[in-house]
Amino acid sequence: MKLLKQIILICYCLNCLDIFAQEMPGDTQELSQKHVDYFAMDREAVFLHLNKTTVVSTENIWFSAYSYNPKLYKASAITTNLHVNLYNDQGKLMEAKTVFMENGQGAGYFELDSLTPPGTYLIKASTKYMENFREDLSFSQTFTILGKTDIPEVPIKYDLQLLPEGGHLIANVANTIGVKLIDNTGKGVFFTGGKVLNGQQEVVNTFKSNKFGLSKFQLVPKINEAYMVVLTTEHGKDIRKKIAAPEVRGIALSTNAMLPKEIIFSVKTNQKTYEHIKNTTFFMAIHKDGRMRTLSFIIPEKSLTANIRIPKKALYTGMNTFTIFDQHFNPVSERLIFNNEGLKRKNITADYKKMKRDSLILSLKSLDSLGLHSLSISVLPAGTKAYQPNNGIFSALYIEPYITGNLEDGGYYFSDKTPERRRNYDLDLLLLTQGWSKYSWKDIFNNTPKEYFEPEQGFTILGKISDRNEKKENQAFVKSQENDLFAIVNLKEDGSFRLENVFLKDSSSVSIGLINNKNNKTSKNPVYIRVLPTKDDLQNSEIKNETVAEEKNHPSEALEQKPIVPDNFLKNAVSLGYIYLQGEKRKKTDYSGEAAFSEKVIITKDLAKSFTYVTNLIRFHGYTVVRKATSVLVYSERGASFSGPLPTLIVLDNMPLRSNDQLIYLQTKDVESITFNKTGGGYGSQAPGGVIRIKTSKDYYSSRNNIETTSVYIAKNGFATNKEFYAPKYTSYTKGYFADYGVIDWFPSMNLNKNGETTFRVYNTLQPKINLYIEGMTAEGALISETITLEIK
């Protein structure tokens, strides 16, 4: 009893174990260090919010993307390049896109046409940086295109899994056994009741299913006794499975995680085992993403059970993994526990305001300060059957990164539509039947990740220019009006160059010209260009995905058949109108954020005639301009100091110039606008004499003179361009097809004003009720997930 009290006391002091761990024996220190090293590199978790999961063939599939750092509980800034791929039900890659991520958010779409016939498809999102890790950290979501298919109907098949808690079923010990019933698509199957039979066909325990086909029961298995589990589906079919023979020696784990302030772990063994582990010290580690707390315990001889009480305040926010190690630090048992305390959540409310012409005016409000944030909102009829995602943003970022099994309707566990205690119980059942964590101890001990792939921040342009005069031509310029790109690069001896971290749009044009450092003229030389990273090879890229392959097998029992939508469900693609937002009005700012102290001059034909060269116009606006044979110097007269006039920074098409040589022959007629800012706003010490921002005209880089002196390359890879969402026209908004599968609107990136409010409008589709499916994230990592039903009066 005295020993047990000591164990309990140690557990209640777990909030101090970060310090206590430093005093643990060396082997425990090594255990902790191995874990720290394995998670030293930050990982990324990704979530895609699809506007629908069931569409018709003439619709597109739209999505918003969120990237999250689980260790820091913040929006991820590791990479800007999110690779989003579309696969068919055979695992063949149909289309690949690179989505630009900023502050952890991006958006895109896939156009569905004759190449994407009716069937089941999968969207997978990942980053190149994820390939540094052994665990699959990508995100995937299936969706269905409705229509007539030739897929034969396949009878439903059941898979009954019996999973001892902690991973071991031990003889003559009270074991907790998880129950999991799934069909051939991997989805849970509800059953009305279950019972455990012994060898004499006597009922020794009973249990019931939750809505996901999950349950648990207690059993003290005896050696040489056969046990059977029998389940009855809601359609009256019996499913039977033998319970595996128990292990003669070992330890069993049972957990009570439903107490309000603590978790009780019961580590049990039998007499036969105790003879081998008498006075043996075991260790329990509580760990998450590189953080770990440890304690030691022994199993007392009298009860053969160590009851360890862990206060919930000692847990980490989100997923916690509890691992039990033997005296040699071999992991022998493991359990996942989720802790809701400390979840960074922001709540959003919505209201219907009024009807205006053919639109509904809606409002959003948050009682909390959101800071930098983004929301995505799918607006659908309240009775829709077209929105059934596997995950909400909470489950995708808080649960998926830690489990290996299938997660069904993950948003349920974080929705207030069901009482919290019921949700927490169901989540604990899910984790009990998941088994061990995604992060294996074999890898933690032996395979510390290395950074083979650096975080992708834009694209890298690799080039090589031939047939040049090496003495006079050792620089080149790379420019693109479409990408606001202008850069001068130094050439290596072999004429090659490398330009990194470039924002590049897919299929945009890039011009490359060779600069003569003697006369500052440019010339067009043979050039080889390659842009990295390249797109996936559409011809050869495939994935093996059982979920996609099996979704096409429609069960003949219990599951509703996929509907066939009438041919006249949609009219020809006609827009219903675009997004209207009404919120706080802000001053329009440019790239550097300067607005208050700027003077913007729009170049007209008359102005271009009055000032032939841009340098003439700059001088007219109060700057000192010194033109030399091969260079231009610009100073601010107002910013003079004791050491003389201060140099002014020139920004040409959003690219700061290291040298102003390009201004020598830049004519005013080739410029769209010039913005003068004498404060140097946004550039600090780089612009002591202020900033002059020059934006050239759209046809400047494609004019005749430039074509003759530059080589043009069309980038076959780059960030996918997004377009504004439009809702298709439907033949009827009052029939059941629209209520079941129609779409009202989609907002991929919405922001509330500084007061936490905004109003917006959607098309009035004559629905008595509509649903808003809202997901979002702030830069500080707070998550937003709401399903709000609005009654239209």
XYZ file of C-alpha atoms in Angstrom, residues 9 53 64 90 98 124 176 180 211 221 232 235 300 320 331 389 413 437 462 483 508 528 663 727 753 770-771:
27
model
C 2.038 10.785 -5.627
C -18.169 15.412 -51.660
C -9.570 25.446 -49.591
C -7.961 2.807 -60.361
C 0.690 23.108 -57.038
C -4.565 13.882 -52.120
C -10.529 -4.862 -22.179
C -14.683 -2.882 -34.665
C -22.980 4.532 -34.705
C -9.836 -15.532 -20.670
C -26.214 -9.025 -35.066
C -30.684 -6.302 -40.880
C 2.647 -5.191 -6.515
C -1.259 11.949 -26.061
C 7.840 -0.958 -25.553
C -16.351 14.598 -45.641
C -15.951 14.394 -32.392
C 0.472 5.265 -32.627
C 17.770 26.821 -63.696
C 4.615 37.036 -62.120
C 3.151 31.809 -67.525
C 18.143 26.272 -71.839
C 16.452 53.042 -66.081
C -22.760 28.231 -59.142
C -13.341 42.835 -40.134
C -29.686 26.455 -45.787
C -26.507 25.081 -44.197
